[in-house]
mmCIF file of C-alpha atoms in Angstrom:
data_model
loop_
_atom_site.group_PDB
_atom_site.id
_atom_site.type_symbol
_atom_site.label_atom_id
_atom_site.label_comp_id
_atom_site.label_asym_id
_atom_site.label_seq_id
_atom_site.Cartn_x
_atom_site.Cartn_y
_atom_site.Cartn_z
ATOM 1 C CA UNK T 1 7.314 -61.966 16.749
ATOM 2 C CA UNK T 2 6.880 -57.843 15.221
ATOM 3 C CA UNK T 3 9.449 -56.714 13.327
ATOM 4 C CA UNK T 4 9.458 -52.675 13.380
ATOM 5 C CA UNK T 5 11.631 -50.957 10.934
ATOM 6 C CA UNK T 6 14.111 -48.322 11.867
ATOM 7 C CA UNK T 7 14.624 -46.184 8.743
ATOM 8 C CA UNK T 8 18.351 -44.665 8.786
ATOM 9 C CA UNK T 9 20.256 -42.530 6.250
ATOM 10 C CA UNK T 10 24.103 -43.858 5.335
ATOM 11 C CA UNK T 11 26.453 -41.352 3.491
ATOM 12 C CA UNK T 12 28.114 -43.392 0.362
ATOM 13 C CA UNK T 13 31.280 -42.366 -1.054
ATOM 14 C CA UNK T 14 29.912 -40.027 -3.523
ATOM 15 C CA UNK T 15 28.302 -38.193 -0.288
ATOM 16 C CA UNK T 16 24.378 -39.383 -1.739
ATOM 17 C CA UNK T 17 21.741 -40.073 0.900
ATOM 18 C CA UNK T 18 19.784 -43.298 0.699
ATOM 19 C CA UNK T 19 17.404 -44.499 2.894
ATOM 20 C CA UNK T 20 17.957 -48.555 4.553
ATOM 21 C CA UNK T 21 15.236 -50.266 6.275
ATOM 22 C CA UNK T 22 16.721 -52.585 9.217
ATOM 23 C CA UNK T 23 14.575 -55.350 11.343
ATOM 24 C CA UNK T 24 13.951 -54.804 14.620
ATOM 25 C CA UNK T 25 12.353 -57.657 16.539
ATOM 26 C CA UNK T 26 9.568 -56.722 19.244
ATOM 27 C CA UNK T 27 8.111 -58.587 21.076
ATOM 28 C CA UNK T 28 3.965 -57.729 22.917
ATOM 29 C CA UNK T 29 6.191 -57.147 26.366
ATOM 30 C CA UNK T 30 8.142 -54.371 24.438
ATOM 31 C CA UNK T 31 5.224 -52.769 24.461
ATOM 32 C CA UNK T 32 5.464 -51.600 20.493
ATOM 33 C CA UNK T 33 1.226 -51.523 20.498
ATOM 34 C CA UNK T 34 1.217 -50.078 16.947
ATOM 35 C CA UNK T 35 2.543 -52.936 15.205
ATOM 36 C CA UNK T 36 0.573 -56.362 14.335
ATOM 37 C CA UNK T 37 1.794 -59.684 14.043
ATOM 38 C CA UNK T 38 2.598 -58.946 10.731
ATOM 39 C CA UNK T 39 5.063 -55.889 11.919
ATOM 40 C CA UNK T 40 2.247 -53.602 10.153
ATOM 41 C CA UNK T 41 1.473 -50.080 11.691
ATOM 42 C CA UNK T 42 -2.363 -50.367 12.581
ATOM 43 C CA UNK T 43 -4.626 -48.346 15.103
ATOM 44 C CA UNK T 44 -4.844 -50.097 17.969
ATOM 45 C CA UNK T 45 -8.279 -51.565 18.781
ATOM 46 C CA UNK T 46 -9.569 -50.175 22.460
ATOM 47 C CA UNK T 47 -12.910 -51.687 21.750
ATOM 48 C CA UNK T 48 -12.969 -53.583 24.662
ATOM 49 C CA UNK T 49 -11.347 -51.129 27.027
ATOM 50 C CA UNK T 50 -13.195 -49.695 29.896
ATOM 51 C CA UNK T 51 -14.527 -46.218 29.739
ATOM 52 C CA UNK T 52 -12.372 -44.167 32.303
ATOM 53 C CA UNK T 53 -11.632 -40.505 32.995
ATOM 54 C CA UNK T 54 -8.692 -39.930 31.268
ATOM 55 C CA UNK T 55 -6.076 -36.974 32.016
ATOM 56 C CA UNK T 56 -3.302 -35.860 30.784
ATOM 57 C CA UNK T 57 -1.063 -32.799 32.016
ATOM 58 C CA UNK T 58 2.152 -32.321 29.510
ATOM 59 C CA UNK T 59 4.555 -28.647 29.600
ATOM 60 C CA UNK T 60 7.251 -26.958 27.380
ATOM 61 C CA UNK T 61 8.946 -23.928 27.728
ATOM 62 C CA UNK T 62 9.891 -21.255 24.710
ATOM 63 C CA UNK T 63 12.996 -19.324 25.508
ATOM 64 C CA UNK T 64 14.010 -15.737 23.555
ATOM 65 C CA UNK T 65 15.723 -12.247 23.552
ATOM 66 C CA UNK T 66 14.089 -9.943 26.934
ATOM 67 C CA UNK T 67 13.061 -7.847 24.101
ATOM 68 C CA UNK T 68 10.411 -10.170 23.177
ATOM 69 C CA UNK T 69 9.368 -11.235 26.542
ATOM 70 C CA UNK T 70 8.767 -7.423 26.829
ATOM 71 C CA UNK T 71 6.329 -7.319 23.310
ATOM 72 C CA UNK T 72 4.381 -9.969 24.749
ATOM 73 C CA UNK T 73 3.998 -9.020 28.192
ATOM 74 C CA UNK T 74 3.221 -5.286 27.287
ATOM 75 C CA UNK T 75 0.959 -6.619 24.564
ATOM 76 C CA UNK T 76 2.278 -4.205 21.711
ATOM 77 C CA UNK T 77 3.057 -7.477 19.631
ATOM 78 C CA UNK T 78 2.209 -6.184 15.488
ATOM 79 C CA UNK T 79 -0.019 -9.359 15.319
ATOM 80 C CA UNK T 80 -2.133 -8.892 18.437
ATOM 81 C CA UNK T 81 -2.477 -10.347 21.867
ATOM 82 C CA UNK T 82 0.204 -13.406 21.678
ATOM 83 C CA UNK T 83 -0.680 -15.801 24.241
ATOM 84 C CA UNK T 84 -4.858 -15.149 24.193
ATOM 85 C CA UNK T 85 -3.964 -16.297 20.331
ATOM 86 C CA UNK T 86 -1.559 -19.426 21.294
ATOM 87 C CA UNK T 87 -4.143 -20.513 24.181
ATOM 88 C CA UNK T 88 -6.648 -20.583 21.762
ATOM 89 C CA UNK T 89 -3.983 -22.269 18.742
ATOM 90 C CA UNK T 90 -3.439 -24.840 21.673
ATOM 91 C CA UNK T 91 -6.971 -25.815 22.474
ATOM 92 C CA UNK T 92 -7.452 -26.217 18.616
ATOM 93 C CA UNK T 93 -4.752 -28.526 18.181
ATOM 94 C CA UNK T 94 -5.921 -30.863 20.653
ATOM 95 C CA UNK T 95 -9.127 -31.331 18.524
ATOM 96 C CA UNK T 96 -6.662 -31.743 15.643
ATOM 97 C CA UNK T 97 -4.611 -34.545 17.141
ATOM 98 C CA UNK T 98 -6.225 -37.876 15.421
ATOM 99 C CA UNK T 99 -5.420 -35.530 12.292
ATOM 100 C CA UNK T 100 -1.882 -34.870 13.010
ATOM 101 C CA UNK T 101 -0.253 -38.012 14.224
ATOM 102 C CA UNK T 102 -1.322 -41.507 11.920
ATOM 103 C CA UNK T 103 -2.499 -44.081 14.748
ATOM 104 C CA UNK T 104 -3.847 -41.627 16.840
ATOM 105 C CA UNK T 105 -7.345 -42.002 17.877
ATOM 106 C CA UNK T 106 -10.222 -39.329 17.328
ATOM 107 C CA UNK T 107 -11.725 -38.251 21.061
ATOM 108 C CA UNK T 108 -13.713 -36.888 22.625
ATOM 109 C CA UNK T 109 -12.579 -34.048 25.029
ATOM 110 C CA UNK T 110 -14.412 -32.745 28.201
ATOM 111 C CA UNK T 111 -12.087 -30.083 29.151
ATOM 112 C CA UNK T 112 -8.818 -28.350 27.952
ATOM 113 C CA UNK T 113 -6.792 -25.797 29.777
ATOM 114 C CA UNK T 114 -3.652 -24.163 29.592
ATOM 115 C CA UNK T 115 -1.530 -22.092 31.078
ATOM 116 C CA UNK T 116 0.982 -19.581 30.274
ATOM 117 C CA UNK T 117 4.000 -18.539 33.223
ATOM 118 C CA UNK T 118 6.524 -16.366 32.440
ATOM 119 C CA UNK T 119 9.756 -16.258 33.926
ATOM 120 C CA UNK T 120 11.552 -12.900 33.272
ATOM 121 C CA UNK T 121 14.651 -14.278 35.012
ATOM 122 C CA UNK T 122 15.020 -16.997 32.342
ATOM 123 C CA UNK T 123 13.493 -14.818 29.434
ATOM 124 C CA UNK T 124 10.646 -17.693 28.966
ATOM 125 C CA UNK T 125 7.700 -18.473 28.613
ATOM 126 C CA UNK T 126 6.489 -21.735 29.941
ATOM 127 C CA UNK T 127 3.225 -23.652 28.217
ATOM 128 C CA UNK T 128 1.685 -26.122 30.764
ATOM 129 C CA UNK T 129 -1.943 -28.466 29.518
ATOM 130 C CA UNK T 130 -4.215 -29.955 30.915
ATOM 131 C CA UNK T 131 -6.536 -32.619 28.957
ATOM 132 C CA UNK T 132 -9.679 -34.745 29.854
ATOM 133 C CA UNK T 133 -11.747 -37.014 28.638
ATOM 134 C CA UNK T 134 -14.009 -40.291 29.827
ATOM 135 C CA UNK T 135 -13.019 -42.484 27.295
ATOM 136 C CA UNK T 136 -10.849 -46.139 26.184
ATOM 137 C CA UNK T 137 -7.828 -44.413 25.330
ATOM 138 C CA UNK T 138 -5.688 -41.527 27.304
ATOM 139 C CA UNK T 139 -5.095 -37.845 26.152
ATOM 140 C CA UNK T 140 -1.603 -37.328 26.339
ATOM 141 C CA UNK T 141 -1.052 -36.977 22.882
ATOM 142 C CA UNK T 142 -3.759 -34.292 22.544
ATOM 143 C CA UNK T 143 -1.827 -32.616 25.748
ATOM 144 C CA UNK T 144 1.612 -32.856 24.050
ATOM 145 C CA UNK T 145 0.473 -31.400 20.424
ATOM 146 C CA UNK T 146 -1.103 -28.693 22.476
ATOM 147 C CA UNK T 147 1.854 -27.191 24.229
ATOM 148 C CA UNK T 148 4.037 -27.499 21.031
ATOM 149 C CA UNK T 149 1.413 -25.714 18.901
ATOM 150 C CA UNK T 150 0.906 -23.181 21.958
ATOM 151 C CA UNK T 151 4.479 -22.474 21.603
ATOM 152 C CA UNK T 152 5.010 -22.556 17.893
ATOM 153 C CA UNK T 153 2.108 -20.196 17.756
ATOM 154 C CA UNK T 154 3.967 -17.695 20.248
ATOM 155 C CA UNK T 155 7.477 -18.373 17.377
ATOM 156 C CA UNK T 156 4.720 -17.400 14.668
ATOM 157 C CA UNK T 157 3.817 -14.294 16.161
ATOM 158 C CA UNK T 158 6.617 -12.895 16.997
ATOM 159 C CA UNK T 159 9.855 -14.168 14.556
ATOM 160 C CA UNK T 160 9.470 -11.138 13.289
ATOM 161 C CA UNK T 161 11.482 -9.057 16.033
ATOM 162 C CA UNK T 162 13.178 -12.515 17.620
ATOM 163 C CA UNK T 163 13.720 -15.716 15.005
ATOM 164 C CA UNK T 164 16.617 -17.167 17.693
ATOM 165 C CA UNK T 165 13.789 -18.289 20.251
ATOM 166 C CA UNK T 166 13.753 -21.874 21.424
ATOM 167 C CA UNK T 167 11.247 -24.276 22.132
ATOM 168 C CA UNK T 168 12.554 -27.513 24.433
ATOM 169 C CA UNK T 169 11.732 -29.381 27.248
ATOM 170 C CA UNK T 170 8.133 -30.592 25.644
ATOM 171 C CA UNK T 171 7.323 -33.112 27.852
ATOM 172 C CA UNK T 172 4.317 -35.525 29.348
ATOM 173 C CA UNK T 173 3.947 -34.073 33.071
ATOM 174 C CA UNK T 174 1.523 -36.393 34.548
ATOM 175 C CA UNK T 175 -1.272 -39.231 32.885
ATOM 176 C CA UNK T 176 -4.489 -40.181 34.945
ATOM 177 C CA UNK T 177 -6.648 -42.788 34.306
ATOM 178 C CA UNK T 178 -6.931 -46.125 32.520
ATOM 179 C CA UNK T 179 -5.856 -49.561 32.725
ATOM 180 C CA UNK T 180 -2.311 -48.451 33.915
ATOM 181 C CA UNK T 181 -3.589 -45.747 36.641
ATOM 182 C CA UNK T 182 -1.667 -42.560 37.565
ATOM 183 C CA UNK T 183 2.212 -41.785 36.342
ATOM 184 C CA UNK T 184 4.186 -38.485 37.190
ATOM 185 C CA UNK T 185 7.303 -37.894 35.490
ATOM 186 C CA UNK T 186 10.439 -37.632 38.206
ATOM 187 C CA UNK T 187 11.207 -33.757 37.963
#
């Protein structure tokens, strides 16, 4: 049997935090991959997967004021051209990936694209990326880090005139590829 641990904060009567560490069984069907025998994180080993193209397609969407869906699209932003800046933030960060998140495993890419669509209706921007790679292991973490550092880069650049925008819906679109073949989330 794994044991994971969930790590939860309690309030005690003096309103202190402390942190508790609580057992929670998994078993190899609950598909906790990150976790040996011993209930130790480790990096899974993919040595002995096949080599497949691997694709990953993952979106988010940044809302804020008209005002600064106007900066952006006019390109009059004080720190340059905003999304030629994030696209290129966003390709970066899927190089960065293995760096970012602990078990993640270094790759790599063949392609990277991503797309900005703006919605003037809505007062969004919506981040949508595409990853590949022939490879053991899929890319939709690299896709997911992407679009969130695509749209933290458009916060960075413009919190200046608009600090209230909103970043949501950051979410794994479609995977290709692998031992578990093709999955589209139900939109």
């Amino acid at each position: 049997m794994i044991l994971a641990f969930r790590h939860f904060r309690t309030s005690t009567a003096t309103s202190r935090m402390s942190n508790s560490k609580t057992p929670i069984a998994a078993t190899p069907a609950s598909g906790l991959t990150h976790f040996d025998a011993g209930g130790q994180a480790h990096m899974v080993d993919v040595g002995t997967k096949a080599d497949t193209q691997r694709i990953a397609i993952a979106a988010g969407v940044i809302r804020m004021q008209a005002a600064t869906l106007k900066i952006i699209t006019e390109g009059t932003a004080k720190k340059g051209d905003v999304l030629g800046i994030a696209r290129v933030a966003a390709i970066m960060a899927t190089k960065r990936t293995s760096d970012l998140i602990p078990l993640c495993h270094p790759l790599a890419l063949t392609h990277v694209s991503v797309e900005f669509d703006i919605d003037q209706a809505a007062s969004s921007i919506a981040c949508t990326v595409e990853v590949r790679t022939v490879g053991k292991t899929g890319v939709e973490m690299e896709a997911l880090t992407a679009v969130q550092v695509g749209l933290l880069t458009i916060f960075d650049m413009c919190k200046a005139v608009d600090r209230g925008m909103v970043m949501s819906d950051v979410r794994v679109l479609e995977k290709h590829g692998g031992k578990s073949g093709d999955w589209s989330a139900k939109v």
